[in-house]
Short mmCIF file of C-alpha atoms in Angstrom, two decimals:
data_model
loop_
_atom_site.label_atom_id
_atom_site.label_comp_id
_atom_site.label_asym_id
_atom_site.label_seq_id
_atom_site.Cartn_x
_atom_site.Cartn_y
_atom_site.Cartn_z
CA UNK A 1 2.16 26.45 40.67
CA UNK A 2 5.31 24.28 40.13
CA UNK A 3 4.09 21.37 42.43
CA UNK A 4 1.17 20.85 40.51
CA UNK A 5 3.41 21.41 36.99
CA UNK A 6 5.70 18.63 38.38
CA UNK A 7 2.39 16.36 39.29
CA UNK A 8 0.85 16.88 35.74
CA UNK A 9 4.45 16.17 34.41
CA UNK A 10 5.04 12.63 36.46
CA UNK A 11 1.18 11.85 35.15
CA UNK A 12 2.29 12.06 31.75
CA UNK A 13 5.32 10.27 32.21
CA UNK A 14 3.60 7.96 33.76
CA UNK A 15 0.93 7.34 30.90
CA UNK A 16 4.06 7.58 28.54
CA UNK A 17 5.62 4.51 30.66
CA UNK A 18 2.50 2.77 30.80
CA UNK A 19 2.14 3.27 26.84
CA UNK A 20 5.78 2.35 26.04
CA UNK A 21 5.78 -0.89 28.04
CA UNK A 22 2.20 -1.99 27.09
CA UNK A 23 2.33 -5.40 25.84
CA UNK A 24 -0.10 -5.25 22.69
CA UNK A 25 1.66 -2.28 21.92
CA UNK A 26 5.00 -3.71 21.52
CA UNK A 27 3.66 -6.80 20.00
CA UNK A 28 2.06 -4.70 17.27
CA UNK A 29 5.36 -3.31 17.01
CA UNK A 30 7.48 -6.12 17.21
CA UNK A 31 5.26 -8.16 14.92
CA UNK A 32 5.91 -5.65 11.86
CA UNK A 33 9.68 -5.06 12.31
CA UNK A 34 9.33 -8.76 12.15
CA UNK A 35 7.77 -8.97 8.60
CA UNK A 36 10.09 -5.94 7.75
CA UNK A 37 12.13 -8.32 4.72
CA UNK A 38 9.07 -9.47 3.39
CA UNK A 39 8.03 -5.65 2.33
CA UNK A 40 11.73 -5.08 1.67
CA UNK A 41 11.47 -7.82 -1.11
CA UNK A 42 8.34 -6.46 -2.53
CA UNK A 43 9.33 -2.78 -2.66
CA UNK A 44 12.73 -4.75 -4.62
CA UNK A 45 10.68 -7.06 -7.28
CA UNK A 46 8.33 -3.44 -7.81
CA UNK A 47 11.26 -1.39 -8.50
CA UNK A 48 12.62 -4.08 -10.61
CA UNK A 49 9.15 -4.34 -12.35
CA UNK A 50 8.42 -0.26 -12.77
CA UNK A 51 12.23 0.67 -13.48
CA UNK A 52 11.74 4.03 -15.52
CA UNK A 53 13.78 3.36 -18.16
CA UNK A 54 12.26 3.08 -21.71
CA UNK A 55 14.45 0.56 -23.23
CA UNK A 56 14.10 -1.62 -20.61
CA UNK A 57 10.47 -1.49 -19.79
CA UNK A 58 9.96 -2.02 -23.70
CA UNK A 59 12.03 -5.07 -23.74
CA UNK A 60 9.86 -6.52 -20.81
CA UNK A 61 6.69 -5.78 -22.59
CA UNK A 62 8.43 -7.22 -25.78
CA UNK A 63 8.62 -10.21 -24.37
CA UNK A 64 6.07 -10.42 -21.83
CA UNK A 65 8.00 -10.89 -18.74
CA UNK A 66 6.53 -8.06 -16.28
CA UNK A 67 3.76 -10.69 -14.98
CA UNK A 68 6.60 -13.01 -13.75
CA UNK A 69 7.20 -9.53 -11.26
CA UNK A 70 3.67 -9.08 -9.93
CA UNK A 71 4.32 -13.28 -8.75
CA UNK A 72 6.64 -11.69 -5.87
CA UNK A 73 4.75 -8.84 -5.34
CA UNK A 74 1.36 -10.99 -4.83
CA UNK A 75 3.00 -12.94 -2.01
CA UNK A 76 3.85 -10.24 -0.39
CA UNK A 77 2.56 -7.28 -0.45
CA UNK A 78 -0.80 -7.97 -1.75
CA UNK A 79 -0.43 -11.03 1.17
CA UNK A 80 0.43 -8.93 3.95
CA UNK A 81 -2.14 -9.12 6.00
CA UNK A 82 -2.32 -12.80 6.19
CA UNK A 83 1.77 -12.32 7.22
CA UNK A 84 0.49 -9.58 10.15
CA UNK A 85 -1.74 -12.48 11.56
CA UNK A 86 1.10 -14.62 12.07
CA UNK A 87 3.60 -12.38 12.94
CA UNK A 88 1.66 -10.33 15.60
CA UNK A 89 -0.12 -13.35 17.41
CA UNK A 90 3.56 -15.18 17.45
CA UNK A 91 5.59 -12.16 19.18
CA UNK A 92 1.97 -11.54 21.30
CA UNK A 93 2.78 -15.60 22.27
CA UNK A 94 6.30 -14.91 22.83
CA UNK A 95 5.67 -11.98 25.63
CA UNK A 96 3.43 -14.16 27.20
CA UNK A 97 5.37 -17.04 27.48
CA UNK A 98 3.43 -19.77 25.38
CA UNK A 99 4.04 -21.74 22.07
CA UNK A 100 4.43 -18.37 19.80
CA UNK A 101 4.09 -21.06 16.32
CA UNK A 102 0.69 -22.26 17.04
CA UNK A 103 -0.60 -19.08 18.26
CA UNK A 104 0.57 -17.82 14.93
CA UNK A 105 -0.60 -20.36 12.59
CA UNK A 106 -4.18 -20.60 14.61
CA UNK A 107 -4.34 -16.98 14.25
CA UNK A 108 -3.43 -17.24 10.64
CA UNK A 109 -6.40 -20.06 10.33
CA UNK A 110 -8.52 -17.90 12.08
CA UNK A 111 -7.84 -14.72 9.99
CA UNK A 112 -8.65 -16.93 6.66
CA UNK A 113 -11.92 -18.41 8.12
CA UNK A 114 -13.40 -14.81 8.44
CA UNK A 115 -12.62 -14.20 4.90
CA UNK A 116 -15.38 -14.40 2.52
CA UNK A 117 -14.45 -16.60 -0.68
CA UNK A 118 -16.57 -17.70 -3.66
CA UNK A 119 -17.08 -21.44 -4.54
CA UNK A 120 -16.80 -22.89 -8.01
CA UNK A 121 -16.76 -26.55 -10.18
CA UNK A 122 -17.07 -29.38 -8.61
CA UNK A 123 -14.06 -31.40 -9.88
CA UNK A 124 -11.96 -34.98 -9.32
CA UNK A 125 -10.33 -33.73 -6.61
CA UNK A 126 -13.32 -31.97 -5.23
CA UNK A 127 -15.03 -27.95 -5.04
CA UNK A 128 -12.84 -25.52 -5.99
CA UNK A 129 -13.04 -21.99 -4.28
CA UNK A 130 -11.57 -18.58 -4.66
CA UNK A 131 -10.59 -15.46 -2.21
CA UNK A 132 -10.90 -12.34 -2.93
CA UNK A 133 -7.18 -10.12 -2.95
CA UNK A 134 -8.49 -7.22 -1.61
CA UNK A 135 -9.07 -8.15 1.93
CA UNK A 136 -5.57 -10.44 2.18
CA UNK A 137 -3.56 -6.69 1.80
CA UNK A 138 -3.29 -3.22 3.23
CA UNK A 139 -6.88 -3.69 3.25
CA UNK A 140 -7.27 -6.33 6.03
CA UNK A 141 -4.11 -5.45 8.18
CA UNK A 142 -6.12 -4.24 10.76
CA UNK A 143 -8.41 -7.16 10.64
CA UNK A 144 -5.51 -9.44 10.78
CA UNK A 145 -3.96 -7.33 13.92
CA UNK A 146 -7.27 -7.59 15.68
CA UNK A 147 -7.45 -11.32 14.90
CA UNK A 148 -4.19 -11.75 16.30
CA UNK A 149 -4.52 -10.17 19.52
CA UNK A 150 -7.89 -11.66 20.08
CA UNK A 151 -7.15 -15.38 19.26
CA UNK A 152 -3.77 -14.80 20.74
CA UNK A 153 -5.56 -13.66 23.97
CA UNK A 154 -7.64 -17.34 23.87
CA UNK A 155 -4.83 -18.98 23.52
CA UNK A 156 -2.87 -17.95 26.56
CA UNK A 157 -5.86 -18.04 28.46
CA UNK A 158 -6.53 -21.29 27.99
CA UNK A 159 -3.32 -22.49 28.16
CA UNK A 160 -2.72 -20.92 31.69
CA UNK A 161 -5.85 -22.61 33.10
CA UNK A 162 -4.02 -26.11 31.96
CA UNK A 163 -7.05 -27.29 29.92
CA UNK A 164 -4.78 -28.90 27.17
CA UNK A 165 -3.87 -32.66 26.72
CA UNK A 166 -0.74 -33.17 28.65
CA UNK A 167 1.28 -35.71 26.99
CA UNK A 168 3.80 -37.96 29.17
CA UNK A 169 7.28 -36.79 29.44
CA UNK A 170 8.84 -39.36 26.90
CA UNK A 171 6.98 -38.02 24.28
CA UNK A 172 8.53 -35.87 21.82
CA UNK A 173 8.55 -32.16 22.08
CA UNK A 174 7.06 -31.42 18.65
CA UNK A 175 4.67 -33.80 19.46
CA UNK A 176 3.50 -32.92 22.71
CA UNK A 177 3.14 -29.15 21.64
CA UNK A 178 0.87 -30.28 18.58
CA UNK A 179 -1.66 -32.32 20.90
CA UNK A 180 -1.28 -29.15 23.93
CA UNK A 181 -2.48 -26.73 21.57
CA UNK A 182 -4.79 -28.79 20.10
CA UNK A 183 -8.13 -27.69 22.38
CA UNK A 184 -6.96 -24.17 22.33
CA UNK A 185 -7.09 -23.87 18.69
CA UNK A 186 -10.15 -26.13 18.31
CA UNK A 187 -12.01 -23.39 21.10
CA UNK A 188 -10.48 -20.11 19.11
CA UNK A 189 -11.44 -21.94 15.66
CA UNK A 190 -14.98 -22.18 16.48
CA UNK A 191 -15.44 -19.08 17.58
CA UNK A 192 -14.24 -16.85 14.52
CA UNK A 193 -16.10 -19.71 12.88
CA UNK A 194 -19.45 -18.75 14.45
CA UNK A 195 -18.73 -14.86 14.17
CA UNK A 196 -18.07 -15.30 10.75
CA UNK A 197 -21.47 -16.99 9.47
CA UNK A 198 -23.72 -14.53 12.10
CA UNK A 199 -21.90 -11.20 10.13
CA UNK A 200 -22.66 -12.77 6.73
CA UNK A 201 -25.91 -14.36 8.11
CA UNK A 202 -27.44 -11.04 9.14
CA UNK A 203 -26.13 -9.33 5.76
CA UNK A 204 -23.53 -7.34 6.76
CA UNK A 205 -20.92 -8.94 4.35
CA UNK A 206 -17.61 -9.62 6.57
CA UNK A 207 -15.80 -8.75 9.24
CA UNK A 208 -13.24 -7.22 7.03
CA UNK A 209 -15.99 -4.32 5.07
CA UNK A 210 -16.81 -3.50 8.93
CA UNK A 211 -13.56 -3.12 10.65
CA UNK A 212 -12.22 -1.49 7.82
CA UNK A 213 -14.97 1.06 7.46
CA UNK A 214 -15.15 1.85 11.24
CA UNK A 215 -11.74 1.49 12.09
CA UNK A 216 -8.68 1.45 9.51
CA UNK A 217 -10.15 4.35 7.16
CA UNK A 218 -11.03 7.03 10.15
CA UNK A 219 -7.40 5.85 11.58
CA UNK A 220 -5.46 5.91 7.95
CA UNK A 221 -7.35 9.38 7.07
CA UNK A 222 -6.53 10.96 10.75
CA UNK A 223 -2.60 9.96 10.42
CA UNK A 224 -2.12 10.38 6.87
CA UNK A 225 -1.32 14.18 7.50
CA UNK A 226 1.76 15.86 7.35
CA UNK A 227 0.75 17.17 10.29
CA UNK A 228 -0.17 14.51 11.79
CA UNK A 229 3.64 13.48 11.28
CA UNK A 230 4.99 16.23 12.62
CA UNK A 231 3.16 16.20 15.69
CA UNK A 232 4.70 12.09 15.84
CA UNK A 233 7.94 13.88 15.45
CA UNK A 234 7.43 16.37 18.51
CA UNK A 235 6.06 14.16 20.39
CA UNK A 236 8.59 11.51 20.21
CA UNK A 237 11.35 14.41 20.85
CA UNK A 238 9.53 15.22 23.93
CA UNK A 239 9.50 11.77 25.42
CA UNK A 240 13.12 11.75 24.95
CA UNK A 241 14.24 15.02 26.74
CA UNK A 242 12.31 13.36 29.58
CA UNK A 243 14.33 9.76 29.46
CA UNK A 244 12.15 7.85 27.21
CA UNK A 245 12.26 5.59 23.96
CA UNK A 246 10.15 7.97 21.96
CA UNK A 247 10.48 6.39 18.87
CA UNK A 248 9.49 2.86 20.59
CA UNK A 249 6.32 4.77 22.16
CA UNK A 250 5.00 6.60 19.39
CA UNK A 251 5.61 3.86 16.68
CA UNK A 252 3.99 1.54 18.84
CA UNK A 253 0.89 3.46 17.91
CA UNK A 254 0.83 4.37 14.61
CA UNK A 255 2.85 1.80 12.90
CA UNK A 256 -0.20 -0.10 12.20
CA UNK A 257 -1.54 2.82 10.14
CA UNK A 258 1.28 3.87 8.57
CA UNK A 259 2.36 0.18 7.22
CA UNK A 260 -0.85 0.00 5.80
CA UNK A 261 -0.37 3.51 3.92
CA UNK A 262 3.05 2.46 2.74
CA UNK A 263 1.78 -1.11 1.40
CA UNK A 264 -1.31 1.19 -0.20
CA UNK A 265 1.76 3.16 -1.59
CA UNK A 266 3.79 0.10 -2.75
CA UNK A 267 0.27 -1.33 -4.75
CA UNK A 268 -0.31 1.69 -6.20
CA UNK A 269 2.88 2.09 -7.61
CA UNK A 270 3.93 -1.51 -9.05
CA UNK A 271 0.27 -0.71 -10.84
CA UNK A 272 1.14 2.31 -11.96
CA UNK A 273 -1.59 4.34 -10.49
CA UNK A 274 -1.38 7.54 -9.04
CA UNK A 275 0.59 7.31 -5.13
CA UNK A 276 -2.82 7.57 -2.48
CA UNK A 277 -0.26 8.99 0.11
CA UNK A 278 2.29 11.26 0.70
CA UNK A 279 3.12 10.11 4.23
CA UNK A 280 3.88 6.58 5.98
CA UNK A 281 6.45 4.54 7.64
CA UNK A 282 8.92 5.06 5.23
CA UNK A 283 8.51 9.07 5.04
CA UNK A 284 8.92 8.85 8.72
CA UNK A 285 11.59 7.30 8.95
CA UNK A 286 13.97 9.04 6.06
CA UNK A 287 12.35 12.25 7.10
CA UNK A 288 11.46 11.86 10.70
CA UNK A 289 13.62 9.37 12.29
CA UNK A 290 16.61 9.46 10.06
CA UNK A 291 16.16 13.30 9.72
CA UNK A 292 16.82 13.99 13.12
CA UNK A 293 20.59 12.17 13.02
CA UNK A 294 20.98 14.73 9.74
CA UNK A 295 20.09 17.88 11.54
CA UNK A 296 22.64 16.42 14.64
CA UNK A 297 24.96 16.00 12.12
CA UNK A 298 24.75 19.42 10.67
CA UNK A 299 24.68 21.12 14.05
CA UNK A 300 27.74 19.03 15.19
CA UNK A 301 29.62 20.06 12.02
CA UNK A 302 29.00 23.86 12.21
CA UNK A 303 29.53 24.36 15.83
CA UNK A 304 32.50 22.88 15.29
CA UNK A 305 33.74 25.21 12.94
CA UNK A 306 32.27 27.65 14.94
CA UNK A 307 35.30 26.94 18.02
CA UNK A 308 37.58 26.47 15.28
CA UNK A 309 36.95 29.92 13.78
#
């Protein structure tokens, strides 16, 4: 009975590994911690904005100055998923050893030409056209993520098979990187160019209504639990009685849903709208995370006492 415990315990383990040192996984990871100021800043200029105090809030309606808030807020928050393509495909780039900038700002491209926008008036300097919010927030982080990893993917692929213009050696750098990633991007361009007009060709509206209806709201519903925390929590614990980064593992996972709950949250409240969530990244971590280093304070403190009595 205890050899096969041990075997289904080194399985695990081994899935746990596999998990923890998966590179999309970390990426996904990496690439939010790395956009971690710019939702820092926007949670700042919506506290600023939402302050409950009455004299204050009516000398900013008084004088009209809460719109100069939401300015911060809508190139932030409200843009995060435009920052998740970036920052995703450029630490994706990075673990793979290629240009980590122009996978970014191709995946960026990439993430805008699957958009849907309306046109407008033809003017002097030409047609004028407008994007829709909705899909450049919370909304579309999982369409930026999936963006990222895909056109990141091309990228590298491409680039390993050495069909880029080589420049000669006493070119510039910055140069020679511009004209290397220059049939990579053209290839991953075309491609979300051509998926984009066959989903609004056969009437399905965009890649962003699908991925968001099949994906991010069965994903956001199933982890928006407090139970669904908690069993983040144990499970994490676990991995680390057994020599593992459980944090590192577990976030990995569902840091992609749990951003998008808190920038939900973050929306919601600089609109002052009821809170969609009671859960996220940031309950996590003061209650989860955080929590745990408050309970092994606690227990450090009273056993102490304990010898001392």
């Amino acid at each position: 009975m205890s050899s096969h415990t041990n075997i289904v315990q080194e399985k695990a383990l081994q899935l746990m590994q596999s998990i923890g040192q998966n590179t999309y996984l970390k990426s996904i990871m990496s690439g939010m911690m790395l956009i971690l100021p710019v939702t820092i800043m926007s949670s700042v200029a919506t506290l600023v904005k939402v302050f409950p105090f009455a004299p204050y809030q009516d000398f900013l309606l008084r004088h009209n100055l809460t719109r100069f808030f939401d300015i911060p807020i809508t190139f932030t928050n409200n843009f995060l998923a435009v920052i998740v393509a970036f920052s995703v495909a450029y630490t994706l780039a990075k673990n793979f050893d290629v240009d980590g900038f122009m996978s970014g700002l191709i995946s960026m491209i990439s993430f805008f030409i699957l958009t849907p926008y309306d046109l407008g008036e033809i003017g002097p300097l030409g047609q004028s056209f407008s994007i829709p919010g909705q899909w450049l927030g919370p909304m579309g982080l999982f369409t930026a993520i999936l963006v990222a990893i895909i056109s990141t993917r091309i990228f590298v692929a491409i680039t390993r098979k050495g069909l880029i213009i080589k420049m000669p050696e006493n070119v510039p750098e910055f140069i020679s990187k511009s004209f290397s990633s220059l049939i990579p991007g053209i290839a991953i361009l075309t491609l979300f160019t051509i998926i984009s007009a066959v989903i609004t060709s056969v009437g399905y509206g965009s890649i962003h209504e699908i991925i968001y209806k099949l994906i991010q709201v069965p994903l956001t519903s199933l982890g928006s639990g407090i139970w669904s925390l908690i069993f983040v929590a144990v499970v994490a614990q676990l991995l680390w009685f057994f020599g593992l980064h459980g944090h590192a593992i577990t976030l990995g996972i569902v840091a992609p849903i749990w951003f998008a709950m808190d920038a939900q949250q973050l929306a919601a409240y600089a609109a002052g709208v009821d809170l969609p969530n009671i859960t996220g990244f940031a309950f996590f971590m003061t209650y989860g995370a955080a929590g745990d280093l408050l309970a092994a304070g606690y227990n450090a403190r009273f056993f102490r006492e304990e010898r001392t009595l």
